[in-house]
Amino acid sequence: MTQMDAAAAARDLFVELTGSAPVGHWSAPGRVNLIGEHTDYNDGFVLPFAIEHRTHVQLGLREDGRIRVVSTFDPVPVEVALDQLDALFPEGRDDVPEWSTYPLGVAWALLAASGRDAASVTGVDIAIASDVPVGAGLSSSAAIEGATASALNDVWELGLDRVALAKVGRVAENEAVGAPTGIMDQMASMLGERDAAIFLDCRTLDTTVVDLGFAAAGLELLVMDTNVKHSHSTGGYRERRASCELGASVMGVPALRDVRVEDLEEARTKTDDVTFRRMRHVVTEDQRVLDTVRTLGEQGPRAIGELLLASHASMRDDFEISVPELDTAVEAAMAAGAIGARMTGGGFGGAAIALVDVDRIDAVSDAVRRAFADAGFAAPTIFTVTPSAGAHRDA
C-alpha cells in the first residue's frame, strides 16, 4: 500500500463507518534506527530517522462520549465509552482486540497526561490505515500512536507539545499494550525531519538534528524485511530488559547508560556470563552511537560502515536477538558491496538495513534475494527509505 493509498483507505473506511466525511486527517511515520539498539530503555543514546511510510488517521466527532476505532488491520469496529478507559487499562486490555489497544491506549494516556477527565472532551470516531510494514522493526506501533495522539491533541485542544505526545505514546505502549519498550520510536515519529536523523539522549530527551548526507554522498538506505514477524510484548524482549536492569543494579548505577566501556572488565567479575554479555552490548552500543554522530560530522556517511557492522555483531553475539534471516541479509549485502549493514529494531525477526551506493541498489537487492533462496528462506521484501518529516496534520 502506498502512502496515497493508505490515506484514501483511511478516509474510505471512515465514510463506510460513519456515513459522513471526517473533520480532519493526521499522519505519523515509522522509523528506521540507524544505530543504537536496546539502548533507549537503558537511558542511553539512539540515532533514528523518520521514514516516508506513514500511518494515517481520519477522525470525526460524536456527541455521546464514546470512542470508536476501526482499522484496515481489522475492519470490525471497537467502541468504548471514554469514561471506561480507566477500567480497560491496563488490567482489562485483553477485553479488546490487541490492535485496538494502541489507539485506545493513546486516548487513555492522553487524558491522564493532560489532566482532563472524559467528560471534558468530545467523543470521536477514528479510522486507521498504514503503509508502514508491520513486524518489520520499522515501528508501525509508534506510527499509530503518533497519528492518533496528534489527532486527539488537536480536536480535544489539549495543547501538548511533540515531546509530551511522544511520552503519551510510550505510556500507551508500555501500560495499555503491555510492551516494555523505550521512547526512541515515539520521539523519532514525532520529531523527524527531512534528510536528517534525530540524535536522542533517552535520559534527558534532549535531541539534536544530525545531517545524514546520504544524497550528497550518492548513498541510499536499503531496508531488507525478512518477513519473520516478531512481537515486543513477548518474552525475549522482557528477558533482555530484565538482564539490563540486573546489570545496572549490580554495578550500583541507575541505568547501563552510566556504565562506561572501561568499566566492563569490572562488570565481568560481578555478573554471570549472560548478564555480562547483555550489558556489554548496551554499553558498547551507546559508544557506537556517539562515534557515529561524530563520524558523520567529521567524515560523512561513507565512514560509518564498520560501526554498523559492529552493532550487528554485538546484537547477534552478545544480545542474541538476531535470527538466521537477518544475518543472511547483512552478510549478502556486504558481499555485494554495501558500505555497512545491521539488523534494526527490537530483534527476533524484522528487518536489516544496508547503506548502499545508489548505483548498487539493484545488485545488492538481487544478491540478498538469491541468498535467501539458496538458504531456503521465504523471499524478503526489499525497499529504500528516505529520512522524512514527523507527525503532522495533513488536512
PDB file of C-alpha atoms in Angstrom, residues 190-379:
ATOM      1  CA  MET A 190       7.015  12.824  16.378  1.00  0.00           C
ATOM      2  CA  LEU A 191      10.226  14.818  15.780  1.00  0.00           C
ATOM      3  CA  GLY A 192      11.557  13.509  12.471  1.00  0.00           C
ATOM      4  CA  GLU A 193      12.905  15.947   9.884  1.00  0.00           C
ATOM      5  CA  ARG A 194      13.650  15.608   6.190  1.00  0.00           C
ATOM      6  CA  ASP A 195      17.165  14.461   5.241  1.00  0.00           C
ATOM      7  CA  ALA A 196      18.233  14.138   8.878  1.00  0.00           C
ATOM      8  CA  ALA A 197      18.391  11.817  11.850  1.00  0.00           C
ATOM      9  CA  ILE A 198      17.486  12.638  15.442  1.00  0.00           C
ATOM     10  CA  PHE A 199      20.286  12.136  17.960  1.00  0.00           C
ATOM     11  CA  LEU A 200      18.362  11.450  21.144  1.00  0.00           C
ATOM     12  CA  ASP A 201      19.561  11.305  24.730  1.00  0.00           C
ATOM     13  CA  CYS A 202      16.938   8.967  26.175  1.00  0.00           C
ATOM     14  CA  ARG A 203      17.566  10.118  29.750  1.00  0.00           C
ATOM     15  CA  THR A 204      17.096  13.836  29.239  1.00  0.00           C
ATOM     16  CA  LEU A 205      15.070  13.614  25.978  1.00  0.00           C
ATOM     17  CA  ASP A 206      17.395  16.263  24.553  1.00  0.00           C
ATOM     18  CA  THR A 207      17.556  15.999  20.772  1.00  0.00           C
ATOM     19  CA  THR A 208      19.955  17.177  18.111  1.00  0.00           C
ATOM     20  CA  VAL A 209      19.224  17.130  14.395  1.00  0.00           C
ATOM     21  CA  VAL A 210      22.075  15.340  12.592  1.00  0.00           C
ATOM     22  CA  ASP A 211      22.571  15.809   8.855  1.00  0.00           C
ATOM     23  CA  LEU A 212      22.959  12.370   7.323  1.00  0.00           C
ATOM     24  CA  GLY A 213      24.314  13.480   3.965  1.00  0.00           C
ATOM     25  CA  PHE A 214      23.179  10.314   2.173  1.00  0.00           C
ATOM     26  CA  ALA A 215      22.014  12.027  -1.002  1.00  0.00           C
ATOM     27  CA  ALA A 216      25.129  14.197  -1.333  1.00  0.00           C
ATOM     28  CA  ALA A 217      27.305  11.096  -0.940  1.00  0.00           C
ATOM     29  CA  GLY A 218      25.342   9.143  -3.543  1.00  0.00           C
ATOM     30  CA  LEU A 219      24.029   6.682  -0.964  1.00  0.00           C
ATOM     31  CA  GLU A 220      20.640   5.246  -0.078  1.00  0.00           C
ATOM     32  CA  LEU A 221      19.476   3.163   2.850  1.00  0.00           C
ATOM     33  CA  LEU A 222      18.083  -0.195   1.862  1.00  0.00           C
ATOM     34  CA  VAL A 223      15.602  -1.986   4.127  1.00  0.00           C
ATOM     35  CA  MET A 224      15.616  -5.764   3.867  1.00  0.00           C
ATOM     36  CA  ASP A 225      12.476  -7.013   5.608  1.00  0.00           C
ATOM     37  CA  THR A 226      12.943 -10.705   6.392  1.00  0.00           C
ATOM     38  CA  ASN A 227       9.181 -11.146   6.858  1.00  0.00           C
ATOM     39  CA  VAL A 228       9.966 -13.018  10.057  1.00  0.00           C
ATOM     40  CA  LYS A 229       7.402 -11.500  12.397  1.00  0.00           C
ATOM     41  CA  HIS A 230       8.114 -10.568  15.980  1.00  0.00           C
ATOM     42  CA  SER A 231       6.275  -9.090  18.939  1.00  0.00           C
ATOM     43  CA  HIS A 232       7.852  -6.849  21.575  1.00  0.00           C
ATOM     44  CA  SER A 233       5.316  -7.931  24.158  1.00  0.00           C
ATOM     45  CA  THR A 234       6.684 -11.489  24.126  1.00  0.00           C
ATOM     46  CA  GLY A 235       9.276 -12.953  26.453  1.00  0.00           C
ATOM     47  CA  GLY A 236      12.576 -12.384  24.670  1.00  0.00           C
ATOM     48  CA  TYR A 237      12.360  -8.612  24.873  1.00  0.00           C
ATOM     49  CA  ARG A 238      11.292  -8.695  28.521  1.00  0.00           C
ATOM     50  CA  GLU A 239      14.117 -11.042  29.461  1.00  0.00           C
ATOM     51  CA  ARG A 240      16.736  -8.762  27.949  1.00  0.00           C
ATOM     52  CA  ARG A 241      15.339  -5.706  29.636  1.00  0.00           C
ATOM     53  CA  ALA A 242      15.393  -7.561  32.949  1.00  0.00           C
ATOM     54  CA  SER A 243      19.046  -8.525  32.344  1.00  0.00           C
ATOM     55  CA  CYS A 244      19.912  -4.879  31.727  1.00  0.00           C
ATOM     56  CA  GLU A 245      18.183  -3.788  34.927  1.00  0.00           C
ATOM     57  CA  LEU A 246      20.002  -6.503  36.866  1.00  0.00           C
ATOM     58  CA  GLY A 247      23.327  -5.421  35.399  1.00  0.00           C
ATOM     59  CA  ALA A 248      22.754  -1.792  36.372  1.00  0.00           C
ATOM     60  CA  SER A 249      21.792  -2.841  39.881  1.00  0.00           C
ATOM     61  CA  VAL A 250      24.909  -4.981  40.272  1.00  0.00           C
ATOM     62  CA  MET A 251      27.043  -2.039  39.135  1.00  0.00           C
ATOM     63  CA  GLY A 252      25.245   0.303  41.533  1.00  0.00           C
ATOM     64  CA  VAL A 253      24.055   2.740  38.862  1.00  0.00           C
ATOM     65  CA  PRO A 254      20.588   3.933  37.809  1.00  0.00           C
ATOM     66  CA  ALA A 255      20.920   2.529  34.278  1.00  0.00           C
ATOM     67  CA  LEU A 256      23.504   0.998  31.952  1.00  0.00           C
ATOM     68  CA  ARG A 257      23.955   4.452  30.428  1.00  0.00           C
ATOM     69  CA  ASP A 258      26.126   5.114  33.483  1.00  0.00           C
ATOM     70  CA  VAL A 259      28.489   2.188  32.825  1.00  0.00           C
ATOM     71  CA  ARG A 260      31.496   3.078  30.678  1.00  0.00           C
ATOM     72  CA  VAL A 261      33.320   0.808  28.254  1.00  0.00           C
ATOM     73  CA  GLU A 262      36.314   0.827  30.611  1.00  0.00           C
ATOM     74  CA  ASP A 263      34.029  -0.458  33.415  1.00  0.00           C
ATOM     75  CA  LEU A 264      33.207  -3.669  31.567  1.00  0.00           C
ATOM     76  CA  GLU A 265      36.101  -5.696  32.995  1.00  0.00           C
ATOM     77  CA  GLU A 266      34.788  -4.954  36.475  1.00  0.00           C
ATOM     78  CA  ALA A 267      31.300  -5.906  35.334  1.00  0.00           C
ATOM     79  CA  ARG A 268      32.580  -9.247  34.057  1.00  0.00           C
ATOM     80  CA  THR A 269      33.694 -10.191  37.592  1.00  0.00           C
ATOM     81  CA  LYS A 270      30.359  -9.247  39.159  1.00  0.00           C
ATOM     82  CA  THR A 271      27.835 -10.938  36.883  1.00  0.00           C
ATOM     83  CA  ASP A 272      27.105 -14.215  35.166  1.00  0.00           C
ATOM     84  CA  ASP A 273      28.129 -14.588  31.525  1.00  0.00           C
ATOM     85  CA  VAL A 274      24.696 -13.944  30.011  1.00  0.00           C
ATOM     86  CA  THR A 275      24.081 -10.794  32.054  1.00  0.00           C
ATOM     87  CA  PHE A 276      27.575  -9.555  31.239  1.00  0.00           C
ATOM     88  CA  ARG A 277      27.093 -10.007  27.520  1.00  0.00           C
ATOM     89  CA  ARG A 278      23.747  -8.201  27.636  1.00  0.00           C
ATOM     90  CA  MET A 279      25.471  -5.351  29.467  1.00  0.00           C
ATOM     91  CA  ARG A 280      28.403  -5.310  27.060  1.00  0.00           C
ATOM     92  CA  HIS A 281      26.096  -4.877  24.086  1.00  0.00           C
ATOM     93  CA  VAL A 282      24.321  -1.878  25.601  1.00  0.00           C
ATOM     94  CA  VAL A 283      27.479  -0.168  26.862  1.00  0.00           C
ATOM     95  CA  THR A 284      29.378  -0.580  23.600  1.00  0.00           C
ATOM     96  CA  GLU A 285      26.304   0.303  21.531  1.00  0.00           C
ATOM     97  CA  ASP A 286      25.971   3.608  23.356  1.00  0.00           C
ATOM     98  CA  GLN A 287      29.588   4.340  22.426  1.00  0.00           C
ATOM     99  CA  ARG A 288      28.922   3.358  18.821  1.00  0.00           C
ATOM    100  CA  VAL A 289      26.067   5.876  18.631  1.00  0.00           C
ATOM    101  CA  LEU A 290      28.332   8.652  19.884  1.00  0.00           C
ATOM    102  CA  ASP A 291      31.048   7.557  17.458  1.00  0.00           C
ATOM    103  CA  THR A 292      28.576   7.514  14.560  1.00  0.00           C
ATOM    104  CA  VAL A 293      27.352  11.039  15.267  1.00  0.00           C
ATOM    105  CA  ARG A 294      30.937  12.278  15.436  1.00  0.00           C
ATOM    106  CA  THR A 295      31.960  10.387  12.291  1.00  0.00           C
ATOM    107  CA  LEU A 296      29.007  11.694  10.278  1.00  0.00           C
ATOM    108  CA  GLY A 297      30.021  15.236  11.165  1.00  0.00           C
ATOM    109  CA  GLU A 298      33.747  14.792  10.565  1.00  0.00           C
ATOM    110  CA  GLN A 299      33.954  12.305   7.678  1.00  0.00           C
ATOM    111  CA  GLY A 300      30.461  11.775   6.294  1.00  0.00           C
ATOM    112  CA  PRO A 301      28.274   8.687   5.870  1.00  0.00           C
ATOM    113  CA  ARG A 302      30.780   6.587   3.922  1.00  0.00           C
ATOM    114  CA  ALA A 303      32.862   6.286   7.081  1.00  0.00           C
ATOM    115  CA  ILE A 304      30.216   4.674   9.323  1.00  0.00           C
ATOM    116  CA  GLY A 305      30.130   1.209   7.739  1.00  0.00           C
ATOM    117  CA  GLU A 306      32.322  -0.518  10.334  1.00  0.00           C
ATOM    118  CA  LEU A 307      30.206   0.921  13.147  1.00  0.00           C
ATOM    119  CA  LEU A 308      27.056  -0.532  11.596  1.00  0.00           C
ATOM    120  CA  LEU A 309      28.702  -3.939  11.234  1.00  0.00           C
ATOM    121  CA  ALA A 310      29.996  -3.872  14.812  1.00  0.00           C
ATOM    122  CA  SER A 311      26.489  -3.067  16.005  1.00  0.00           C
ATOM    123  CA  HIS A 312      25.087  -6.083  14.197  1.00  0.00           C
ATOM    124  CA  ALA A 313      27.760  -8.398  15.557  1.00  0.00           C
ATOM    125  CA  SER A 314      27.023  -7.192  19.089  1.00  0.00           C
ATOM    126  CA  MET A 315      23.294  -7.830  18.694  1.00  0.00           C
ATOM    127  CA  ARG A 316      23.965 -11.232  17.181  1.00  0.00           C
ATOM    128  CA  ASP A 317      26.558 -12.456  19.685  1.00  0.00           C
ATOM    129  CA  ASP A 318      26.057 -10.531  22.937  1.00  0.00           C
ATOM    130  CA  PHE A 319      22.374  -9.595  22.971  1.00  0.00           C
ATOM    131  CA  GLU A 320      21.371 -12.657  20.920  1.00  0.00           C
ATOM    132  CA  ILE A 321      18.401 -11.057  19.168  1.00  0.00           C
ATOM    133  CA  SER A 322      19.305 -11.758  15.563  1.00  0.00           C
ATOM    134  CA  VAL A 323      17.927 -14.662  13.526  1.00  0.00           C
ATOM    135  CA  PRO A 324      19.474 -16.535  10.565  1.00  0.00           C
ATOM    136  CA  GLU A 325      17.478 -14.496   8.061  1.00  0.00           C
ATOM    137  CA  LEU A 326      18.828 -11.213   9.465  1.00  0.00           C
ATOM    138  CA  ASP A 327      22.398 -12.498   9.462  1.00  0.00           C
ATOM    139  CA  THR A 328      21.995 -13.693   5.874  1.00  0.00           C
ATOM    140  CA  ALA A 329      20.677 -10.293   4.773  1.00  0.00           C
ATOM    141  CA  VAL A 330      23.619  -8.471   6.358  1.00  0.00           C
ATOM    142  CA  GLU A 331      26.237 -10.881   5.005  1.00  0.00           C
ATOM    143  CA  ALA A 332      24.801 -10.931   1.474  1.00  0.00           C
ATOM    144  CA  ALA A 333      24.501  -7.150   1.329  1.00  0.00           C
ATOM    145  CA  MET A 334      28.111  -6.696   2.412  1.00  0.00           C
ATOM    146  CA  ALA A 335      29.367  -9.302  -0.042  1.00  0.00           C
ATOM    147  CA  ALA A 336      27.561  -7.410  -2.814  1.00  0.00           C
ATOM    148  CA  GLY A 337      29.235  -4.110  -1.990  1.00  0.00           C
ATOM    149  CA  ALA A 338      27.227  -2.364   0.756  1.00  0.00           C
ATOM    150  CA  ILE A 339      29.069   0.272   2.819  1.00  0.00           C
ATOM    151  CA  GLY A 340      27.679  -1.177   6.052  1.00  0.00           C
ATOM    152  CA  ALA A 341      24.718  -3.210   7.285  1.00  0.00           C
ATOM    153  CA  ARG A 342      22.985  -4.255  10.502  1.00  0.00           C
ATOM    154  CA  MET A 343      19.705  -5.552  11.804  1.00  0.00           C
ATOM    155  CA  THR A 344      17.429  -2.797  13.057  1.00  0.00           C
ATOM    156  CA  GLY A 345      14.606  -2.785  15.570  1.00  0.00           C
ATOM    157  CA  GLY A 346      13.929  -4.959  18.576  1.00  0.00           C
ATOM    158  CA  GLY A 347      15.114  -8.203  17.010  1.00  0.00           C
ATOM    159  CA  PHE A 348      13.802 -11.769  16.814  1.00  0.00           C
ATOM    160  CA  GLY A 349      12.843 -11.055  13.210  1.00  0.00           C
ATOM    161  CA  GLY A 350      12.012  -7.882  11.346  1.00  0.00           C
ATOM    162  CA  ALA A 351      14.393  -6.035   9.062  1.00  0.00           C
ATOM    163  CA  ALA A 352      18.044  -5.352   8.393  1.00  0.00           C
ATOM    164  CA  ILE A 353      19.366  -2.172   6.791  1.00  0.00           C
ATOM    165  CA  ALA A 354      22.250  -1.582   4.419  1.00  0.00           C
ATOM    166  CA  LEU A 355      23.916   1.651   3.366  1.00  0.00           C
ATOM    167  CA  VAL A 356      24.446   1.272  -0.363  1.00  0.00           C
ATOM    168  CA  ASP A 357      25.708   3.296  -3.331  1.00  0.00           C
ATOM    169  CA  VAL A 358      22.748   4.347  -5.455  1.00  0.00           C
ATOM    170  CA  ASP A 359      24.100   2.501  -8.467  1.00  0.00           C
ATOM    171  CA  ARG A 360      24.486  -0.715  -6.407  1.00  0.00           C
ATOM    172  CA  ILE A 361      20.912  -0.880  -5.068  1.00  0.00           C
ATOM    173  CA  ASP A 362      19.705  -3.409  -7.646  1.00  0.00           C
ATOM    174  CA  ALA A 363      22.813  -5.559  -7.354  1.00  0.00           C
ATOM    175  CA  VAL A 364      22.654  -5.677  -3.554  1.00  0.00           C
ATOM    176  CA  SER A 365      18.907  -6.355  -3.588  1.00  0.00           C
ATOM    177  CA  ASP A 366      19.340  -9.205  -6.063  1.00  0.00           C
ATOM    178  CA  ALA A 367      22.185 -10.693  -4.030  1.00  0.00           C
ATOM    179  CA  VAL A 368      20.078 -10.706  -0.861  1.00  0.00           C
ATOM    180  CA  ARG A 369      17.162 -12.358  -2.655  1.00  0.00           C
ATOM    181  CA  ARG A 370      19.474 -15.041  -4.060  1.00  0.00           C
ATOM    182  CA  ALA A 371      20.999 -15.696  -0.651  1.00  0.00           C
ATOM    183  CA  PHE A 372      17.549 -16.143   0.885  1.00  0.00           C
ATOM    184  CA  ALA A 373      16.505 -18.513  -1.896  1.00  0.00           C
ATOM    185  CA  ASP A 374      19.717 -20.520  -1.536  1.00  0.00           C
ATOM    186  CA  ALA A 375      19.131 -20.833   2.213  1.00  0.00           C
ATOM    187  CA  GLY A 376      15.528 -21.942   1.733  1.00  0.00           C
ATOM    188  CA  PHE A 377      14.109 -18.825   3.396  1.00  0.00           C
ATOM    189  CA  ALA A 378      10.910 -17.088   2.324  1.00  0.00           C
ATOM    190  CA  ALA A 379      11.575 -14.175  -0.025  1.00  0.00           C
TER     191      ALA A 379
END
